[in-house]
Amino acid sequence: MTAPTPKKRNLTPKQWAEAEALWTSGEVTYEDLVKKYGKSISTFERHFRAKGLSKGATAAAVKKKVEETLAANTIDEATVIAARIKETKEQHYSWATNLAKLTWNEILEAKRAGNPLSVATNNLKALESAANVMKKMREERWAVLGLDRPDAVDPSELPELLIAELTAEQIQELRDRDHSEIDDLTAPPPADDDDADDEDGDDAVVEEGV
């Protein structure tokens, strides 16, 4: 007497939900489902037809969602990088401006006191060292932000500069203006009115004596 063939069990709701998800994702074939769940191809065909499910139906939606997520992440990252670039440029511009002012002040102080620039050598060297440190910091931040690459700046975004050739008279005028500005800064303060009156009074006394 032959043993009865064991009856194949129906899939549980959880197994059917899993099979439906695999089928609509487009990642499996009927043969894959037969091997996994032990049911015939016709069983899956009838089930999916009754449910109105087609192979790969959700693949496009999943792909679109992934693409949207990647695009959003890219935009967020670009926004953060742009903010960091702006912050870096503003900071280093401010630092460089302050160092330039300090250096210029050292030169003016030496000129006001009538001293050679060698007197301010130590201070100027300290400012030079600070400038070199700032330069290294800037180069490091530039590299991290990708600003050191040749293609980091779009030439089409740069403002157009109109450069005219200066005449000899214009060059001399600029030099004279620079010298006059330095002389104005270093000139001694004018005498007080009281001192002028005293000098006039002294002259008057002398005249009376004569």
mmCIF file with all atom_site columns, N, CA and C in Angstrom, residues 45-88:
data_model
loop_
_atom_site.group_PDB
_atom_site.id
_atom_site.type_symbol
_atom_site.label_atom_id
_atom_site.label_alt_id
_atom_site.label_comp_id
_atom_site.label_asym_id
_atom_site.label_entity_id
_atom_site.label_seq_id
_atom_site.pdbx_PDB_ins_code
_atom_site.Cartn_x
_atom_site.Cartn_y
_atom_site.Cartn_z
_atom_site.occupancy
_atom_site.B_iso_or_equiv
_atom_site.pdbx_formal_charge
_atom_site.auth_seq_id
_atom_site.auth_comp_id
_atom_site.auth_asym_id
_atom_site.auth_atom_id
_atom_site.pdbx_PDB_model_num
ATOM 1   N N  . GLU A 1 45 ? 0.054  32.864 -10.694 1.00 0.00 ? 45 GLU A N  1
ATOM 2   C CA . GLU A 1 45 ? -0.572 33.631 -11.770 1.00 0.00 ? 45 GLU A CA 1
ATOM 3   C C  . GLU A 1 45 ? -1.998 34.013 -11.403 1.00 0.00 ? 45 GLU A C  1
ATOM 4   N N  . ARG A 1 46 ? -2.764 33.047 -10.903 1.00 0.00 ? 46 ARG A N  1
ATOM 5   C CA . ARG A 1 46 ? -4.158 33.323 -10.530 1.00 0.00 ? 46 ARG A CA 1
ATOM 6   C C  . ARG A 1 46 ? -4.225 34.337 -9.388  1.00 0.00 ? 46 ARG A C  1
ATOM 7   N N  . HIS A 1 47 ? -3.344 34.171 -8.413  1.00 0.00 ? 47 HIS A N  1
ATOM 8   C CA . HIS A 1 47 ? -3.378 35.060 -7.250  1.00 0.00 ? 47 HIS A CA 1
ATOM 9   C C  . HIS A 1 47 ? -3.048 36.505 -7.649  1.00 0.00 ? 47 HIS A C  1
ATOM 10  N N  . PHE A 1 48 ? -1.996 36.665 -8.417  1.00 0.00 ? 48 PHE A N  1
ATOM 11  C CA . PHE A 1 48 ? -1.592 38.019 -8.803  1.00 0.00 ? 48 PHE A CA 1
ATOM 12  C C  . PHE A 1 48 ? -2.613 38.657 -9.741  1.00 0.00 ? 48 PHE A C  1
ATOM 13  N N  . ARG A 1 49 ? -3.225 37.829 -10.622 1.00 0.00 ? 49 ARG A N  1
ATOM 14  C CA . ARG A 1 49 ? -4.243 38.348 -11.523 1.00 0.00 ? 49 ARG A CA 1
ATOM 15  C C  . ARG A 1 49 ? -5.462 38.817 -10.737 1.00 0.00 ? 49 ARG A C  1
ATOM 16  N N  . ALA A 1 50 ? -5.844 38.030 -9.739  1.00 0.00 ? 50 ALA A N  1
ATOM 17  C CA . ALA A 1 50 ? -6.999 38.398 -8.914  1.00 0.00 ? 50 ALA A CA 1
ATOM 18  C C  . ALA A 1 50 ? -6.730 39.675 -8.111  1.00 0.00 ? 50 ALA A C  1
ATOM 19  N N  . LYS A 1 51 ? -5.500 39.852 -7.718  1.00 0.00 ? 51 LYS A N  1
ATOM 20  C CA . LYS A 1 51 ? -5.124 41.042 -6.941  1.00 0.00 ? 51 LYS A CA 1
ATOM 21  C C  . LYS A 1 51 ? -4.817 42.253 -7.832  1.00 0.00 ? 51 LYS A C  1
ATOM 22  N N  . GLY A 1 52 ? -4.728 42.022 -9.142  1.00 0.00 ? 52 GLY A N  1
ATOM 23  C CA . GLY A 1 52 ? -4.394 43.111 -10.054 1.00 0.00 ? 52 GLY A CA 1
ATOM 24  C C  . GLY A 1 52 ? -2.952 43.572 -9.934  1.00 0.00 ? 52 GLY A C  1
ATOM 25  N N  . LEU A 1 53 ? -2.061 42.622 -9.611  1.00 0.00 ? 53 LEU A N  1
ATOM 26  C CA . LEU A 1 53 ? -0.653 42.947 -9.418  1.00 0.00 ? 53 LEU A CA 1
ATOM 27  C C  . LEU A 1 53 ? 0.155  42.547 -10.645 1.00 0.00 ? 53 LEU A C  1
ATOM 28  N N  . SER A 1 54 ? 1.029  43.411 -11.077 1.00 0.00 ? 54 SER A N  1
ATOM 29  C CA . SER A 1 54 ? 1.900  43.115 -12.210 1.00 0.00 ? 54 SER A CA 1
ATOM 30  C C  . SER A 1 54 ? 3.356  43.188 -11.767 1.00 0.00 ? 54 SER A C  1
ATOM 31  N N  . LYS A 1 55 ? 4.187  42.445 -12.474 1.00 0.00 ? 55 LYS A N  1
ATOM 32  C CA . LYS A 1 55 ? 5.597  42.382 -12.110 1.00 0.00 ? 55 LYS A CA 1
ATOM 33  C C  . LYS A 1 55 ? 6.271  43.749 -12.282 1.00 0.00 ? 55 LYS A C  1
ATOM 34  N N  . GLY A 1 56 ? 7.018  44.144 -11.243 1.00 0.00 ? 56 GLY A N  1
ATOM 35  C CA . GLY A 1 56 ? 7.754  45.413 -11.312 1.00 0.00 ? 56 GLY A CA 1
ATOM 36  C C  . GLY A 1 56 ? 6.888  46.647 -11.187 1.00 0.00 ? 56 GLY A C  1
ATOM 37  N N  . ALA A 1 57 ? 5.645  46.495 -10.702 1.00 0.00 ? 57 ALA A N  1
ATOM 38  C CA . ALA A 1 57 ? 4.737  47.642 -10.623 1.00 0.00 ? 57 ALA A CA 1
ATOM 39  C C  . ALA A 1 57 ? 5.252  48.733 -9.692  1.00 0.00 ? 57 ALA A C  1
ATOM 40  N N  . THR A 1 58 ? 5.921  48.348 -8.623  1.00 0.00 ? 58 THR A N  1
ATOM 41  C CA . THR A 1 58 ? 6.407  49.341 -7.649  1.00 0.00 ? 58 THR A CA 1
ATOM 42  C C  . THR A 1 58 ? 7.858  49.747 -7.886  1.00 0.00 ? 58 THR A C  1
ATOM 43  N N  . ALA A 1 59 ? 8.503  49.096 -8.863  1.00 0.00 ? 59 ALA A N  1
ATOM 44  C CA . ALA A 1 59 ? 9.925  49.388 -9.088  1.00 0.00 ? 59 ALA A CA 1
ATOM 45  C C  . ALA A 1 59 ? 10.141 50.839 -9.496  1.00 0.00 ? 59 ALA A C  1
ATOM 46  N N  . ALA A 1 60 ? 9.288  51.353 -10.394 1.00 0.00 ? 60 ALA A N  1
ATOM 47  C CA . ALA A 1 60 ? 9.438  52.729 -10.858 1.00 0.00 ? 60 ALA A CA 1
ATOM 48  C C  . ALA A 1 60 ? 9.232  53.719 -9.721  1.00 0.00 ? 60 ALA A C  1
ATOM 49  N N  . ALA A 1 61 ? 8.219  53.433 -8.877  1.00 0.00 ? 61 ALA A N  1
ATOM 50  C CA . ALA A 1 61 ? 7.943  54.332 -7.753  1.00 0.00 ? 61 ALA A CA 1
ATOM 51  C C  . ALA A 1 61 ? 9.096  54.336 -6.758  1.00 0.00 ? 61 ALA A C  1
ATOM 52  N N  . VAL A 1 62 ? 9.636  53.147 -6.494  1.00 0.00 ? 62 VAL A N  1
ATOM 53  C CA . VAL A 1 62 ? 10.765 53.050 -5.569  1.00 0.00 ? 62 VAL A CA 1
ATOM 54  C C  . VAL A 1 62 ? 11.983 53.779 -6.134  1.00 0.00 ? 62 VAL A C  1
ATOM 55  N N  . LYS A 1 63 ? 12.228 53.601 -7.421  1.00 0.00 ? 63 LYS A N  1
ATOM 56  C CA . LYS A 1 63 ? 13.355 54.264 -8.061  1.00 0.00 ? 63 LYS A CA 1
ATOM 57  C C  . LYS A 1 63 ? 13.211 55.781 -7.999  1.00 0.00 ? 63 LYS A C  1
ATOM 58  N N  . LYS A 1 64 ? 11.988 56.253 -8.263  1.00 0.00 ? 64 LYS A N  1
ATOM 59  C CA . LYS A 1 64 ? 11.740 57.690 -8.229  1.00 0.00 ? 64 LYS A CA 1
ATOM 60  C C  . LYS A 1 64 ? 11.970 58.254 -6.831  1.00 0.00 ? 64 LYS A C  1
ATOM 61  N N  . LYS A 1 65 ? 11.505 57.513 -5.824  1.00 0.00 ? 65 LYS A N  1
ATOM 62  C CA . LYS A 1 65 ? 11.673 57.969 -4.445  1.00 0.00 ? 65 LYS A CA 1
ATOM 63  C C  . LYS A 1 65 ? 13.150 58.031 -4.066  1.00 0.00 ? 65 LYS A C  1
ATOM 64  N N  . VAL A 1 66 ? 13.896 57.021 -4.498  1.00 0.00 ? 66 VAL A N  1
ATOM 65  C CA . VAL A 1 66 ? 15.334 57.008 -4.212  1.00 0.00 ? 66 VAL A CA 1
ATOM 66  C C  . VAL A 1 66 ? 16.022 58.188 -4.887  1.00 0.00 ? 66 VAL A C  1
ATOM 67  N N  . GLU A 1 67 ? 15.649 58.450 -6.151  1.00 0.00 ? 67 GLU A N  1
ATOM 68  C CA . GLU A 1 67 ? 16.249 59.562 -6.878  1.00 0.00 ? 67 GLU A CA 1
ATOM 69  C C  . GLU A 1 67 ? 15.918 60.894 -6.217  1.00 0.00 ? 67 GLU A C  1
ATOM 70  N N  . GLU A 1 68 ? 14.677 61.050 -5.754  1.00 0.00 ? 68 GLU A N  1
ATOM 71  C CA . GLU A 1 68 ? 14.283 62.287 -5.075  1.00 0.00 ? 68 GLU A CA 1
ATOM 72  C C  . GLU A 1 68 ? 15.066 62.473 -3.779  1.00 0.00 ? 68 GLU A C  1
ATOM 73  N N  . THR A 1 69 ? 15.262 61.376 -3.058  1.00 0.00 ? 69 THR A N  1
ATOM 74  C CA . THR A 1 69 ? 16.022 61.452 -1.807  1.00 0.00 ? 69 THR A CA 1
ATOM 75  C C  . THR A 1 69 ? 17.469 61.847 -2.071  1.00 0.00 ? 69 THR A C  1
ATOM 76  N N  . LEU A 1 70 ? 18.064 61.227 -3.099  1.00 0.00 ? 70 LEU A N  1
ATOM 77  C CA . LEU A 1 70 ? 19.447 61.562 -3.445  1.00 0.00 ? 70 LEU A CA 1
ATOM 78  C C  . LEU A 1 70 ? 19.574 63.014 -3.883  1.00 0.00 ? 70 LEU A C  1
ATOM 79  N N  . ALA A 1 71 ? 18.594 63.485 -4.673  1.00 0.00 ? 71 ALA A N  1
ATOM 80  C CA . ALA A 1 71 ? 18.624 64.875 -5.132  1.00 0.00 ? 71 ALA A CA 1
ATOM 81  C C  . ALA A 1 71 ? 18.513 65.846 -3.964  1.00 0.00 ? 71 ALA A C  1
ATOM 82  N N  . ALA A 1 72 ? 17.620 65.526 -3.009  1.00 0.00 ? 72 ALA A N  1
ATOM 83  C CA . ALA A 1 72 ? 17.451 66.389 -1.832  1.00 0.00 ? 72 ALA A CA 1
ATOM 84  C C  . ALA A 1 72 ? 18.730 66.428 -1.004  1.00 0.00 ? 72 ALA A C  1
ATOM 85  N N  . ASN A 1 73 ? 19.363 65.266 -0.844  1.00 0.00 ? 73 ASN A N  1
ATOM 86  C CA . ASN A 1 73 ? 20.613 65.217 -0.078  1.00 0.00 ? 73 ASN A CA 1
ATOM 87  C C  . ASN A 1 73 ? 21.717 66.013 -0.769  1.00 0.00 ? 73 ASN A C  1
ATOM 88  N N  . THR A 1 74 ? 21.736 65.934 -2.110  1.00 0.00 ? 74 THR A N  1
ATOM 89  C CA . THR A 1 74 ? 22.739 66.678 -2.869  1.00 0.00 ? 74 THR A CA 1
ATOM 90  C C  . THR A 1 74 ? 22.550 68.176 -2.707  1.00 0.00 ? 74 THR A C  1
ATOM 91  N N  . ILE A 1 75 ? 21.287 68.622 -2.751  1.00 0.00 ? 75 ILE A N  1
ATOM 92  C CA . ILE A 1 75 ? 20.987 70.042 -2.586  1.00 0.00 ? 75 ILE A CA 1
ATOM 93  C C  . ILE A 1 75 ? 21.382 70.509 -1.195  1.00 0.00 ? 75 ILE A C  1
ATOM 94  N N  . ASP A 1 76 ? 21.046 69.717 -0.180  1.00 0.00 ? 76 ASP A N  1
ATOM 95  C CA . ASP A 1 76 ? 21.396 70.076 1.198   1.00 0.00 ? 76 ASP A CA 1
ATOM 96  C C  . ASP A 1 76 ? 22.912 70.193 1.360   1.00 0.00 ? 76 ASP A C  1
ATOM 97  N N  . GLU A 1 77 ? 23.636 69.241 0.794   1.00 0.00 ? 77 GLU A N  1
ATOM 98  C CA . GLU A 1 77 ? 25.099 69.261 0.908   1.00 0.00 ? 77 GLU A CA 1
ATOM 99  C C  . GLU A 1 77 ? 25.684 70.475 0.196   1.00 0.00 ? 77 GLU A C  1
ATOM 100 N N  . ALA A 1 78 ? 25.132 70.780 -0.992  1.00 0.00 ? 78 ALA A N  1
ATOM 101 C CA . ALA A 1 78 ? 25.626 71.937 -1.738  1.00 0.00 ? 78 ALA A CA 1
ATOM 102 C C  . ALA A 1 78 ? 25.362 73.231 -0.976  1.00 0.00 ? 78 ALA A C  1
ATOM 103 N N  . THR A 1 79 ? 24.214 73.301 -0.302  1.00 0.00 ? 79 THR A N  1
ATOM 104 C CA . THR A 1 79 ? 23.887 74.495 0.485   1.00 0.00 ? 79 THR A CA 1
ATOM 105 C C  . THR A 1 79 ? 24.863 74.672 1.637   1.00 0.00 ? 79 THR A C  1
ATOM 106 N N  . VAL A 1 80 ? 25.175 73.574 2.313   1.00 0.00 ? 80 VAL A N  1
ATOM 107 C CA . VAL A 1 80 ? 26.117 73.630 3.439   1.00 0.00 ? 80 VAL A CA 1
ATOM 108 C C  . VAL A 1 80 ? 27.504 74.060 2.960   1.00 0.00 ? 80 VAL A C  1
ATOM 109 N N  . ILE A 1 81 ? 27.955 73.483 1.847   1.00 0.00 ? 81 ILE A N  1
ATOM 110 C CA . ILE A 1 81 ? 29.281 73.817 1.320   1.00 0.00 ? 81 ILE A CA 1
ATOM 111 C C  . ILE A 1 81 ? 29.341 75.284 0.899   1.00 0.00 ? 81 ILE A C  1
ATOM 112 N N  . ALA A 1 82 ? 28.267 75.763 0.248   1.00 0.00 ? 82 ALA A N  1
ATOM 113 C CA . ALA A 1 82 ? 28.234 77.163 -0.175  1.00 0.00 ? 82 ALA A CA 1
ATOM 114 C C  . ALA A 1 82 ? 28.320 78.100 1.023   1.00 0.00 ? 82 ALA A C  1
ATOM 115 N N  . ALA A 1 83 ? 27.626 77.756 2.104   1.00 0.00 ? 83 ALA A N  1
ATOM 116 C CA . ALA A 1 83 ? 27.670 78.581 3.318   1.00 0.00 ? 83 ALA A CA 1
ATOM 117 C C  . ALA A 1 83 ? 29.069 78.581 3.926   1.00 0.00 ? 83 ALA A C  1
ATOM 118 N N  . ARG A 1 84 ? 29.718 77.423 3.916   1.00 0.00 ? 84 ARG A N  1
ATOM 119 C CA . ARG A 1 84 ? 31.074 77.339 4.468   1.00 0.00 ? 84 ARG A CA 1
ATOM 120 C C  . ARG A 1 84 ? 32.069 78.122 3.623   1.00 0.00 ? 84 ARG A C  1
ATOM 121 N N  . ILE A 1 85 ? 31.906 78.070 2.310   1.00 0.00 ? 85 ILE A N  1
ATOM 122 C CA . ILE A 1 85 ? 32.788 78.830 1.420   1.00 0.00 ? 85 ILE A CA 1
ATOM 123 C C  . ILE A 1 85 ? 32.644 80.326 1.684   1.00 0.00 ? 85 ILE A C  1
ATOM 124 N N  . LYS A 1 86 ? 31.406 80.784 1.804   1.00 0.00 ? 86 LYS A N  1
ATOM 125 C CA . LYS A 1 86 ? 31.149 82.207 2.068   1.00 0.00 ? 86 LYS A CA 1
ATOM 126 C C  . LYS A 1 86 ? 31.764 82.624 3.406   1.00 0.00 ? 86 LYS A C  1
ATOM 127 N N  . GLU A 1 87 ? 31.561 81.794 4.428   1.00 0.00 ? 87 GLU A N  1
ATOM 128 C CA . GLU A 1 87 ? 32.104 82.092 5.753   1.00 0.00 ? 87 GLU A CA 1
ATOM 129 C C  . GLU A 1 87 ? 33.633 82.143 5.719   1.00 0.00 ? 87 GLU A C  1
ATOM 130 N N  . THR A 1 88 ? 34.242 81.183 5.028   1.00 0.00 ? 88 THR A N  1
ATOM 131 C CA . THR A 1 88 ? 35.702 81.121 4.946   1.00 0.00 ? 88 THR A CA 1
ATOM 132 C C  . THR A 1 88 ? 36.271 82.354 4.256   1.00 0.00 ? 88 THR A C  1
#
